[in-house]
Short mmCIF file of C-alpha atoms in Angstrom, two decimals:
data_model
loop_
_atom_site.label_atom_id
_atom_site.label_comp_id
_atom_site.label_asym_id
_atom_site.label_seq_id
_atom_site.Cartn_x
_atom_site.Cartn_y
_atom_site.Cartn_z
CA MET A 1224 92.98 -78.49 92.99
CA SER A 1225 94.39 -76.97 96.12
CA ASP A 1226 92.44 -75.36 98.85
CA TYR A 1227 93.64 -71.98 97.74
CA ASP A 1228 92.35 -72.43 94.23
CA GLU A 1229 89.04 -73.59 95.55
CA PHE A 1230 88.84 -70.50 97.74
CA GLU A 1231 89.61 -68.20 94.78
CA ARG A 1232 87.00 -69.86 92.66
CA GLN A 1233 84.30 -69.45 95.31
CA LEU A 1234 85.29 -65.87 95.90
CA SER A 1235 85.01 -65.13 92.18
CA GLU A 1236 81.59 -66.77 91.98
CA ASN A 1237 80.39 -64.73 94.98
CA LYS A 1238 81.56 -61.51 93.36
CA GLN A 1239 79.83 -62.46 90.12
CA ALA A 1240 76.64 -63.23 92.03
CA GLU A 1241 76.77 -59.83 93.73
CA ARG A 1242 77.34 -58.08 90.40
CA ASP A 1243 74.38 -59.94 88.90
CA LYS A 1244 72.26 -58.98 91.88
CA GLU A 1245 73.25 -55.32 91.53
CA ASN A 1246 72.51 -55.38 87.82
CA ARG A 1247 69.06 -56.83 88.40
CA HIS A 1248 68.39 -54.22 91.09
CA HIS A 1249 69.58 -51.47 88.76
CA ARG A 1250 67.32 -52.69 85.96
CA ARG A 1251 64.33 -52.82 88.29
CA SER A 1252 65.10 -49.32 89.58
CA SER A 1253 65.40 -47.97 86.03
CA SER A 1254 62.08 -49.56 85.09
CA ARG A 1255 60.35 -48.05 88.10
CA SER A 1256 61.94 -44.70 87.37
CA ARG A 1257 60.71 -44.75 83.77
CA SER A 1258 57.24 -45.73 84.97
CA ARG A 1259 57.21 -42.87 87.46
CA GLU A 1260 58.36 -40.51 84.74
CA ARG A 1261 55.55 -41.63 82.44
CA LYS A 1262 53.00 -41.16 85.21
CA ARG A 1263 54.40 -37.74 85.98
CA ARG A 1264 54.20 -36.67 82.35
CA SER A 1265 50.63 -38.01 82.14
CA ARG A 1266 49.66 -36.03 85.25
CA ASP A 1267 51.22 -32.93 83.74
CA ARG A 1268 49.24 -33.36 80.52
CA GLU A 1269 45.97 -33.79 82.43
CA ARG A 1270 46.71 -30.70 84.53
CA ARG A 1271 47.43 -28.60 81.42
CA SER A 1272 44.23 -29.88 79.79
CA ARG A 1273 42.18 -28.91 82.85
CA ASP A 1274 43.79 -25.50 82.88
CA ARG A 1275 42.93 -24.96 79.20
CA ARG A 1276 39.30 -26.02 79.76
CA GLY A 1277 39.04 -23.64 82.70
CA ASP A 1278 40.45 -20.77 80.66
CA SER A 1279 38.00 -21.49 77.84
CA LYS A 1280 35.04 -21.48 80.23
CA GLU A 1281 36.21 -18.24 81.78
CA ARG A 1282 36.52 -16.59 78.35
CA ARG A 1283 33.01 -17.73 77.36
CA HIS A 1284 31.65 -16.44 80.65
CA ARG A 1285 33.32 -13.10 80.12
CA ARG A 1286 31.84 -12.81 76.62
CA SER A 1287 28.32 -13.65 77.85
CA SER A 1288 28.58 -11.30 80.88
CA PRO A 1289 29.56 -7.82 79.65
CA THR A 1290 29.52 -6.43 83.21
CA SER A 1291 32.04 -8.98 84.59
CA PHE A 1292 35.15 -7.39 83.15
CA PRO A 1293 38.34 -7.50 85.22
CA GLN A 1294 39.44 -4.19 86.62
CA ASP A 1295 42.91 -2.82 87.05
CA LYS A 1296 44.22 -1.03 90.10
CA ALA A 1297 42.77 2.31 88.91
CA GLY A 1298 39.30 0.77 88.69
CA SER A 1299 38.84 1.25 84.92
CA ARG A 1300 37.39 -1.48 82.77
CA SER A 1301 39.51 -3.21 80.25
CA PRO A 1302 38.61 -2.34 76.62
CA HIS A 1303 35.83 -4.53 75.12
CA ARG A 1304 34.89 -4.92 71.49
CA GLU A 1305 31.10 -4.87 70.92
CA LYS A 1306 29.82 -7.90 69.04
CA LYS A 1307 27.86 -7.03 65.87
CA LYS A 1308 24.16 -7.94 66.12
CA LYS A 1309 23.20 -10.70 63.72
CA VAL A 1310 20.49 -9.79 61.21
CA LYS A 1311 17.54 -12.16 61.18
CA LYS A 1312 16.96 -13.65 57.77
CA TYR A 1313 13.89 -15.72 58.42
CA TRP A 1314 12.26 -14.84 61.75
CA ASP A 1315 9.59 -12.10 61.89
CA VAL A 1316 10.17 -11.07 58.28
CA PRO A 1317 6.80 -9.90 56.84
CA PRO A 1318 5.66 -11.40 53.52
CA PRO A 1319 6.07 -9.19 50.44
CA GLY A 1320 3.27 -6.65 50.26
CA PHE A 1321 2.37 -6.95 53.95
CA GLU A 1322 5.23 -4.93 55.48
CA HIS A 1323 2.76 -2.33 56.83
CA ILE A 1324 0.78 -4.69 59.06
CA THR A 1325 1.59 -6.49 62.29
CA PRO A 1326 1.71 -10.31 62.66
CA MET A 1327 -1.56 -10.19 64.60
CA GLN A 1328 -3.30 -8.25 61.82
CA TYR A 1329 -1.91 -10.69 59.26
CA LYS A 1330 -3.35 -13.62 61.23
CA ALA A 1331 -6.72 -11.84 61.45
CA MET A 1332 -6.74 -11.41 57.67
CA GLN A 1333 -5.98 -15.10 57.25
CA ALA A 1334 -8.87 -16.01 59.55
CA ALA A 1335 -11.16 -13.71 57.58
CA GLY A 1336 -10.29 -15.51 54.34
CA GLN A 1337 -8.66 -12.46 52.74
CA ILE A 1338 -5.32 -14.17 52.22
CA PRO A 1339 -4.27 -17.83 52.06
CA ALA A 1340 -3.45 -19.61 55.28
CA THR A 1341 -0.20 -20.83 53.65
CA ALA A 1342 2.26 -18.13 52.70
CA LEU A 1343 3.37 -18.03 49.09
CA LEU A 1344 7.07 -17.18 48.98
CA PRO A 1345 8.53 -15.34 46.01
CA THR A 1346 10.61 -17.27 43.52
CA MET A 1347 13.64 -15.98 41.64
CA THR A 1348 13.76 -15.89 37.87
CA PRO A 1349 17.01 -16.47 35.93
CA ASP A 1350 17.24 -12.68 35.55
CA GLY A 1351 17.23 -12.22 39.31
CA LEU A 1352 13.67 -10.90 39.57
CA ALA A 1353 11.46 -11.93 42.46
CA VAL A 1354 8.08 -13.27 41.36
CA THR A 1355 5.44 -13.70 44.01
CA PRO A 1356 2.61 -16.17 43.16
CA THR A 1357 -0.90 -14.72 43.20
CA PRO A 1358 -2.57 -15.55 46.51
CA VAL A 1359 -5.78 -17.49 45.93
CA PRO A 1360 -8.50 -16.50 48.38
CA VAL A 1361 -9.59 -19.42 50.48
CA VAL A 1362 -12.76 -20.20 52.32
CA GLY A 1363 -12.65 -18.77 55.79
CA SER A 1364 -13.63 -20.46 58.99
CA GLN A 1365 -17.17 -21.04 60.16
CA MET A 1366 -16.88 -17.87 62.21
CA THR A 1367 -16.64 -15.76 59.01
CA ARG A 1368 -19.33 -17.59 57.06
CA GLN A 1369 -21.99 -14.90 57.54
CA ALA A 1370 -19.50 -12.28 56.39
CA ARG A 1371 -19.15 -14.28 53.15
CA ARG A 1372 -22.89 -14.55 52.43
CA LEU A 1373 -25.30 -12.16 50.72
CA TYR A 1374 -29.08 -11.99 50.57
CA VAL A 1375 -30.54 -11.55 47.07
CA GLY A 1376 -34.19 -10.52 46.80
CA ASN A 1377 -36.63 -10.04 43.91
CA ILE A 1378 -35.08 -12.91 41.96
CA PRO A 1379 -36.74 -14.06 38.69
CA PHE A 1380 -39.40 -16.70 39.09
CA GLY A 1381 -38.23 -20.25 38.40
CA ILE A 1382 -34.54 -19.35 38.36
CA THR A 1383 -32.14 -22.19 39.16
CA GLU A 1384 -29.20 -22.13 41.54
CA GLU A 1385 -26.80 -23.01 38.76
CA SER A 1386 -27.90 -20.15 36.49
CA MET A 1387 -27.70 -17.63 39.34
CA MET A 1388 -24.22 -18.84 40.27
CA ASP A 1389 -23.09 -18.58 36.64
CA PHE A 1390 -24.56 -15.07 36.37
CA PHE A 1391 -22.76 -13.68 39.43
CA ASN A 1392 -19.48 -15.43 38.65
CA ALA A 1393 -19.57 -13.92 35.16
CA GLN A 1394 -20.42 -10.45 36.48
CA MET A 1395 -17.61 -10.61 39.05
CA ARG A 1396 -15.11 -11.50 36.34
CA LEU A 1397 -16.39 -8.86 33.91
CA GLY A 1398 -16.27 -6.22 36.62
CA GLY A 1399 -12.71 -7.15 37.59
CA LEU A 1400 -13.80 -7.86 41.17
CA THR A 1401 -12.26 -11.33 41.52
CA GLN A 1402 -9.08 -11.70 43.56
CA ALA A 1403 -7.75 -14.70 41.66
CA PRO A 1404 -8.68 -17.15 38.91
CA GLY A 1405 -11.64 -19.37 39.60
CA ASN A 1406 -15.23 -18.84 40.68
CA PRO A 1407 -15.76 -16.42 43.59
CA VAL A 1408 -19.28 -17.78 44.28
CA LEU A 1409 -19.12 -21.16 46.00
CA ALA A 1410 -22.79 -21.94 46.64
CA VAL A 1411 -26.33 -20.65 46.05
CA GLN A 1412 -29.45 -21.41 48.08
CA ILE A 1413 -32.82 -20.39 46.62
CA ASN A 1414 -36.17 -20.09 48.39
CA GLN A 1415 -38.66 -20.21 45.51
CA ASP A 1416 -41.69 -19.70 47.78
CA LYS A 1417 -40.45 -16.38 49.14
CA ASN A 1418 -38.52 -15.35 46.03
CA PHE A 1419 -35.07 -14.83 47.51
CA ALA A 1420 -31.67 -16.51 47.57
CA PHE A 1421 -28.41 -16.59 49.49
CA LEU A 1422 -24.98 -16.46 47.85
CA GLU A 1423 -21.84 -17.76 49.56
CA PHE A 1424 -18.48 -16.40 48.40
CA ARG A 1425 -14.98 -17.76 48.90
CA SER A 1426 -13.61 -14.60 50.59
CA VAL A 1427 -14.90 -11.70 52.67
CA ASP A 1428 -13.43 -9.07 50.36
CA GLU A 1429 -15.12 -10.47 47.25
CA THR A 1430 -18.39 -10.62 49.19
CA THR A 1431 -18.13 -6.92 49.98
CA GLN A 1432 -17.30 -6.01 46.38
CA ALA A 1433 -20.33 -8.00 45.16
CA MET A 1434 -22.55 -5.54 47.06
CA ALA A 1435 -21.89 -3.18 44.13
CA PHE A 1436 -24.30 -5.32 42.04
CA ASP A 1437 -27.27 -4.23 44.13
CA GLY A 1438 -29.97 -3.23 41.62
CA ILE A 1439 -28.48 -5.15 38.69
CA ILE A 1440 -30.99 -6.41 36.13
CA PHE A 1441 -31.17 -10.20 35.86
CA GLN A 1442 -33.73 -11.63 33.44
CA GLY A 1443 -35.79 -8.44 33.64
CA GLN A 1444 -35.72 -8.24 37.45
CA SER A 1445 -33.87 -5.64 39.51
CA LEU A 1446 -32.06 -7.67 42.18
CA LYS A 1447 -32.01 -6.47 45.77
CA ILE A 1448 -28.69 -7.37 47.43
CA ARG A 1449 -28.25 -7.05 51.19
CA ARG A 1450 -26.23 -8.44 54.08
CA PRO A 1451 -27.90 -11.28 56.05
CA HIS A 1452 -29.71 -10.35 59.28
CA ASP A 1453 -27.12 -12.18 61.37
CA TYR A 1454 -24.20 -10.41 59.66
CA GLN A 1455 -21.50 -9.22 62.06
CA PRO A 1456 -18.89 -6.81 60.65
CA LEU A 1457 -15.30 -8.00 60.99
CA PRO A 1458 -12.96 -5.62 62.82
CA GLY A 1459 -10.89 -3.42 60.56
CA MET A 1460 -12.71 -4.42 57.35
CA SER A 1461 -14.86 -2.24 55.10
CA GLU A 1462 -18.57 -3.02 54.92
CA ASN A 1463 -19.21 -1.17 51.65
CA PRO A 1464 -17.87 -1.88 48.15
CA SER A 1465 -15.07 0.32 46.88
CA VAL A 1466 -16.20 0.18 43.25
CA TYR A 1467 -19.09 1.39 41.12
CA VAL A 1468 -20.40 -0.85 38.35
CA PRO A 1469 -21.52 1.28 35.36
CA GLY A 1470 -25.14 0.79 34.40
CA VAL A 1471 -26.15 -0.69 37.76
CA VAL A 1472 -28.50 1.47 39.84
CA SER A 1473 -28.22 0.49 43.49
CA THR A 1474 -31.40 0.22 45.56
CA VAL A 1475 -29.60 1.68 48.60
CA VAL A 1476 -28.82 5.40 48.62
CA PRO A 1477 -26.11 6.00 51.23
CA ASP A 1478 -26.11 9.15 53.32
CA SER A 1479 -23.82 11.71 51.74
CA ALA A 1480 -23.73 15.31 50.59
CA HIS A 1481 -24.89 14.13 47.14
CA LYS A 1482 -28.06 12.34 48.27
CA LEU A 1483 -31.26 13.92 46.90
CA PHE A 1484 -34.77 13.81 48.36
CA ILE A 1485 -37.75 13.76 45.97
CA GLY A 1486 -41.11 14.36 47.67
CA GLY A 1487 -44.67 14.99 46.43
CA LEU A 1488 -44.68 12.05 44.02
CA PRO A 1489 -48.09 10.73 42.94
CA ASN A 1490 -48.67 7.33 44.52
CA TYR A 1491 -49.49 5.68 41.19
CA LEU A 1492 -45.95 6.19 39.82
CA ASN A 1493 -43.80 3.08 40.07
CA ASP A 1494 -40.03 2.72 40.27
CA ASP A 1495 -39.42 2.76 36.53
CA GLN A 1496 -41.56 5.83 35.96
CA VAL A 1497 -39.82 7.83 38.68
CA LYS A 1498 -36.45 6.66 37.36
CA GLU A 1499 -37.39 7.90 33.89
CA LEU A 1500 -38.26 11.24 35.44
CA LEU A 1501 -34.87 11.50 37.13
CA THR A 1502 -32.65 10.02 34.41
CA SER A 1503 -33.68 12.80 32.05
CA PHE A 1504 -30.90 14.78 33.73
CA GLY A 1505 -28.33 11.97 33.73
CA PRO A 1506 -27.63 8.38 34.75
CA LEU A 1507 -28.39 7.35 38.34
CA LYS A 1508 -25.96 5.69 40.70
CA ALA A 1509 -28.57 4.79 43.34
CA PHE A 1510 -32.37 5.10 43.65
CA ASN A 1511 -34.96 4.08 46.23
CA LEU A 1512 -38.70 4.69 46.02
CA VAL A 1513 -39.98 4.32 49.57
CA LYS A 1514 -42.99 1.97 49.80
CA ASP A 1515 -45.41 0.80 52.46
CA SER A 1516 -44.18 -2.55 53.78
CA ALA A 1517 -47.73 -3.87 54.16
CA THR A 1518 -49.30 -2.80 50.85
CA GLY A 1519 -46.23 -2.34 48.66
CA LEU A 1520 -47.60 1.01 47.45
CA SER A 1521 -45.46 4.09 47.07
CA LYS A 1522 -45.39 6.51 50.00
CA GLY A 1523 -44.90 9.40 47.61
CA TYR A 1524 -41.21 10.12 48.15
CA ALA A 1525 -37.87 8.76 47.02
CA PHE A 1526 -34.11 9.21 47.32
CA CYS A 1527 -31.48 9.16 44.60
CA GLU A 1528 -27.86 9.89 43.78
CA TYR A 1529 -26.46 10.68 40.34
CA VAL A 1530 -23.29 9.18 38.89
CA ASP A 1531 -22.16 12.73 38.11
CA VAL A 1532 -22.67 14.69 41.31
CA ASN A 1533 -22.53 17.93 39.29
CA LEU A 1534 -26.03 17.11 37.99
CA ASN A 1535 -27.62 17.64 41.41
CA ASP A 1536 -28.21 21.35 40.95
CA GLN A 1537 -29.63 20.80 37.47
CA ALA A 1538 -32.11 18.21 38.73
CA ILE A 1539 -33.14 20.40 41.67
CA ALA A 1540 -33.65 23.42 39.42
CA GLY A 1541 -35.62 21.43 36.86
CA LEU A 1542 -37.85 19.39 39.19
CA ASN A 1543 -38.34 21.32 42.42
CA GLY A 1544 -41.79 22.94 42.47
CA MET A 1545 -43.04 21.08 39.41
CA GLN A 1546 -46.81 20.57 39.52
CA LEU A 1547 -47.87 16.91 39.32
CA GLY A 1548 -51.65 16.68 39.40
CA ASP A 1549 -52.71 18.14 42.72
CA LYS A 1550 -49.17 17.94 44.15
CA LYS A 1551 -45.93 19.80 43.75
CA LEU A 1552 -42.56 18.10 43.68
CA LEU A 1553 -40.13 18.91 46.47
CA VAL A 1554 -36.57 18.15 45.37
CA GLN A 1555 -33.62 19.04 47.60
CA ARG A 1556 -30.45 17.69 49.12
CA ALA A 1557 -31.17 15.12 51.81
CA SER A 1558 -27.99 15.64 53.85
CA VAL A 1559 -28.16 17.64 57.07
CA GLY A 1560 -27.20 21.28 56.67
CA SER A 1561 -27.59 21.39 52.90
CA LYS A 1562 -31.37 21.40 52.43
CA ASN A 1563 -31.47 25.16 52.11
CA ALA A 1564 -28.28 25.48 50.12
CA THR A 1565 -28.35 28.25 47.54
CA LEU A 1566 -28.58 26.87 44.02
CA THR A 1567 -25.81 28.00 41.75
CA THR A 1568 -26.68 29.41 38.37
CA ILE A 1569 -25.98 26.72 35.77
CA ASN A 1570 -26.00 26.99 32.02
CA GLN A 1571 -28.09 23.97 31.22
CA THR A 1572 -30.17 22.60 28.36
CA PRO A 1573 -33.89 22.88 29.20
CA VAL A 1574 -35.60 19.54 29.79
CA THR A 1575 -39.38 19.25 29.60
CA LEU A 1576 -41.05 16.33 31.37
CA GLN A 1577 -44.61 15.16 31.32
CA VAL A 1578 -45.93 12.50 33.69
CA PRO A 1579 -49.45 11.33 34.47
CA GLY A 1580 -51.47 14.14 36.06
CA LEU A 1581 -49.26 16.92 34.73
CA ASN A 1582 -51.29 19.86 33.36
CA SER A 1583 -50.42 22.00 30.36
CA SER A 1584 -48.84 24.78 32.39
CA VAL A 1585 -46.05 22.46 33.40
CA THR A 1586 -44.75 22.24 29.86
CA GLN A 1587 -43.49 25.81 30.17
CA MET A 1588 -41.40 25.08 33.27
CA GLY A 1589 -38.66 23.02 31.70
CA GLY A 1590 -38.25 24.74 28.32
CA LEU A 1591 -40.04 25.02 25.00
CA PRO A 1592 -41.75 22.00 23.45
CA THR A 1593 -40.33 20.43 20.31
CA GLU A 1594 -41.81 18.43 17.46
CA VAL A 1595 -40.16 15.23 18.73
CA LEU A 1596 -41.94 13.38 21.54
CA CYS A 1597 -40.38 10.58 23.58
CA LEU A 1598 -42.77 7.93 24.96
CA MET A 1599 -41.40 5.95 27.92
CA ASN A 1600 -42.49 2.96 29.99
CA MET A 1601 -44.40 1.49 27.05
CA VAL A 1602 -42.23 -1.40 25.88
CA ALA A 1603 -39.59 -3.69 27.35
CA PRO A 1604 -36.44 -4.56 25.34
CA GLU A 1605 -37.36 -8.25 25.14
CA GLU A 1606 -40.69 -7.34 23.47
CA LEU A 1607 -38.78 -5.84 20.55
CA LEU A 1608 -36.84 -8.96 19.57
CA ASP A 1609 -39.53 -10.63 17.46
CA ASP A 1610 -39.89 -8.92 14.06
CA GLU A 1611 -43.61 -9.46 13.79
CA GLU A 1612 -44.29 -8.14 17.30
CA TYR A 1613 -42.02 -5.17 16.63
CA GLU A 1614 -43.94 -4.20 13.49
CA GLU A 1615 -47.24 -4.45 15.38
CA ILE A 1616 -45.95 -2.06 18.05
CA VAL A 1617 -44.75 0.43 15.42
CA GLU A 1618 -48.11 0.41 13.62
CA ASP A 1619 -50.06 0.63 16.86
CA VAL A 1620 -48.07 3.70 17.99
CA ARG A 1621 -48.29 5.34 14.55
CA GLU A 1622 -52.06 4.84 14.39
CA GLU A 1623 -52.63 6.27 17.88
CA CYS A 1624 -50.28 9.25 17.44
CA SER A 1625 -51.87 10.11 14.07
CA LYS A 1626 -55.01 11.06 15.96
CA TYR A 1627 -53.19 14.18 17.26
CA GLY A 1628 -51.46 15.26 14.07
CA GLN A 1629 -49.36 14.19 11.12
CA VAL A 1630 -46.60 11.75 12.08
CA LYS A 1631 -43.38 12.38 10.16
CA SER A 1632 -41.28 9.47 11.50
CA ILE A 1633 -41.07 6.92 14.30
CA GLU A 1634 -37.96 5.40 15.85
CA ILE A 1635 -38.02 2.47 18.32
CA PRO A 1636 -34.43 1.33 19.08
CA ARG A 1637 -34.11 -2.45 19.27
CA PRO A 1638 -31.65 -4.45 21.40
CA VAL A 1639 -28.65 -6.10 19.72
CA ASP A 1640 -26.76 -9.00 21.27
CA GLY A 1641 -23.44 -7.89 22.69
CA LEU A 1642 -24.07 -4.19 22.10
CA GLU A 1643 -25.53 -1.42 24.25
CA VAL A 1644 -28.09 0.28 22.03
CA PRO A 1645 -29.00 3.84 23.13
CA GLY A 1646 -32.68 4.44 23.85
CA THR A 1647 -33.73 0.80 23.99
CA GLY A 1648 -37.20 0.65 25.56
CA LYS A 1649 -38.14 4.19 24.44
CA ILE A 1650 -40.33 5.27 21.52
CA PHE A 1651 -39.55 8.46 19.59
CA VAL A 1652 -42.29 10.09 17.49
CA GLU A 1653 -41.57 13.07 15.19
CA PHE A 1654 -44.55 15.26 14.26
CA THR A 1655 -44.68 17.82 11.46
CA SER A 1656 -45.38 20.62 13.93
CA VAL A 1657 -44.74 21.48 17.56
CA PHE A 1658 -48.46 22.04 18.05
CA ASP A 1659 -49.23 18.43 17.07
CA SER A 1660 -46.52 17.21 19.44
CA GLN A 1661 -48.08 19.20 22.30
CA LYS A 1662 -51.51 17.72 21.62
CA ALA A 1663 -50.06 14.21 21.55
CA MET A 1664 -48.31 14.80 24.91
CA GLN A 1665 -51.53 15.95 26.53
CA GLY A 1666 -53.50 13.05 25.06
CA LEU A 1667 -51.01 10.23 25.71
CA THR A 1668 -49.58 11.09 29.14
CA GLY A 1669 -51.12 8.84 31.76
CA ARG A 1670 -52.61 6.48 29.21
CA LYS A 1671 -51.93 2.78 29.59
CA PHE A 1672 -50.05 0.77 27.01
CA ALA A 1673 -49.65 -2.98 27.65
CA ASN A 1674 -50.83 -2.31 31.21
CA ARG A 1675 -48.08 0.30 31.74
CA VAL A 1676 -48.63 4.00 32.50
CA VAL A 1677 -47.15 6.14 29.71
CA VAL A 1678 -44.58 8.79 30.65
CA THR A 1679 -43.60 11.42 28.05
CA LYS A 1680 -41.03 14.14 27.47
CA TYR A 1681 -39.83 16.36 24.62
CA CYS A 1682 -36.58 15.62 22.81
CA ASP A 1683 -34.04 17.73 20.97
CA PRO A 1684 -34.73 17.39 17.20
CA ASP A 1685 -31.04 17.64 16.31
CA ALA A 1686 -30.17 14.79 18.67
CA TYR A 1687 -33.06 12.78 17.25
CA HIS A 1688 -31.80 13.18 13.67
CA ARG A 1689 -28.30 12.19 14.80
CA ARG A 1690 -29.90 9.10 16.34
CA ASP A 1691 -28.54 10.17 19.72
CA PHE A 1692 -31.25 8.48 21.75
CA TRP A 1693 -29.67 8.60 25.23
#
C-alpha cells in the first residue's frame, strides 16, 4: 500500500470517529432535552394542582364568610344564593306528647319519677301508624322519696304489711289511678304500737292520686291518709288528687265555697252519728268532726262537703237552728264572705231527723212524721252475715219496738258479696200508725244498742215499699 492510500485510510477513519463523536453528543443532548422536558411538564402539573387547591380554599372561604364578597368598581356586591337551612331530625326534638314542655321541665319530671329516665320512641306498624309504648313510672331518686310516701293512720289492729299493700294496689287499679301495669305500691311499713303505717309508691303522681282514698273503709276502719311531716312539695306539681273516688268520704275538708260548718253538736255524738245526720240530705264527699287532741272527745263542731254541691242549701235549711237537747245547731257556709248568704227557696222533700237529746218539738221542723221509722247506728254490716245472729237482731228489735205500738214489718238489709246493697247497717220498722211511730222515736232515740247510741229518722213509706233504702 502506498503512502497515499495509507493517508486516505487514516483520513477516512478520522472522519468516521468525528461522526461517531457527534452522534454520541447528539444522543446525549437529546436525552438531556427529554429529561428537561419531563421535569418542565412535572413542574407545570404541580403548579396547576396548587392553583386548583388555592381556588378551592378560596371558594370554601367565600361560602363560609358571607360578608367577604368581591366588589366591582361600582361597589355593589356580587349576587349570592342563600343556602337553605338544614332541618334537624334528631337534635332537640321533643318526645311525642311532651311538645309543650321545655327540656329542663322534661328532666325535672324524670327526676320526680313521673316519666321513665329512658325515652320510649314510637315504632311504626305495617300500616304506617306510629305506636308509642306506654311509659312505665319508675322509682325516683332519694331526693323524691318523701314525695312518694304517705302516712296512713287508724289502721286495723293486727293488719299485715302484705294485706295492706294488696288492698291499696287493688284500690288503685279499680279506681283507674295507675299509670301503667304493675303494682303502684312498692313497700309498706307498719308501726303496730302506734297504729299507723307508711306507704311508698313508685311515682310521685300515683302518690298524689292515692290521697283520694283518705277516709276509705278498710276492715271496718276509716283510714286517715296524710303526707309525711317531712314532705316537701315538688315545684310545678299538684299536691292534691285530681279525682274523687265514689263512696269514700275524705277526712280532710278543703277550703272552698262549698265547705259547710256545723256547730252546736252535742259532745256525745261520734263521727258516724253526725255523718248519719248529714247524709240524710245526700252523700258526703268530705267530713271532719273536730276533736280535742288530748282527750279525743268532740269539740261540738264539724265541717263537711257534699258530693252534689247543690245540696248545701237544702242541708242548711233543714239543719240550721234545729234544737238538740240544750243546744241549737248552727249550719252555714264556712268560706269567707258567704256565711250570711241568702238561702234560695228550694222545692225539697221534708226530712225529719231525731238524735239523742232532741225533744218532740223538733219533729215538726223537718216535715210530718210517717209510720216508717229508720233506726241508725245500731248494727254493723259484718254483724248481719251470720244467719242466727241476724235472726236474733230482728227479734230483739221487733220485741222492743212492739212496746210502743203494733209493728207491721221490719226490714234490715244484709250485705251481699260483690254487690252494694242499699241501706246496709240501717233498720227500718213499719208501724200500723203514725202515732205509734212517733212514740217509738221518742222512746228509742238516745238509747244504746250494742253499746252504740241510737239515731232515728222518719222515712217515706212509698220508698220503703219499693225497697229504696238509700
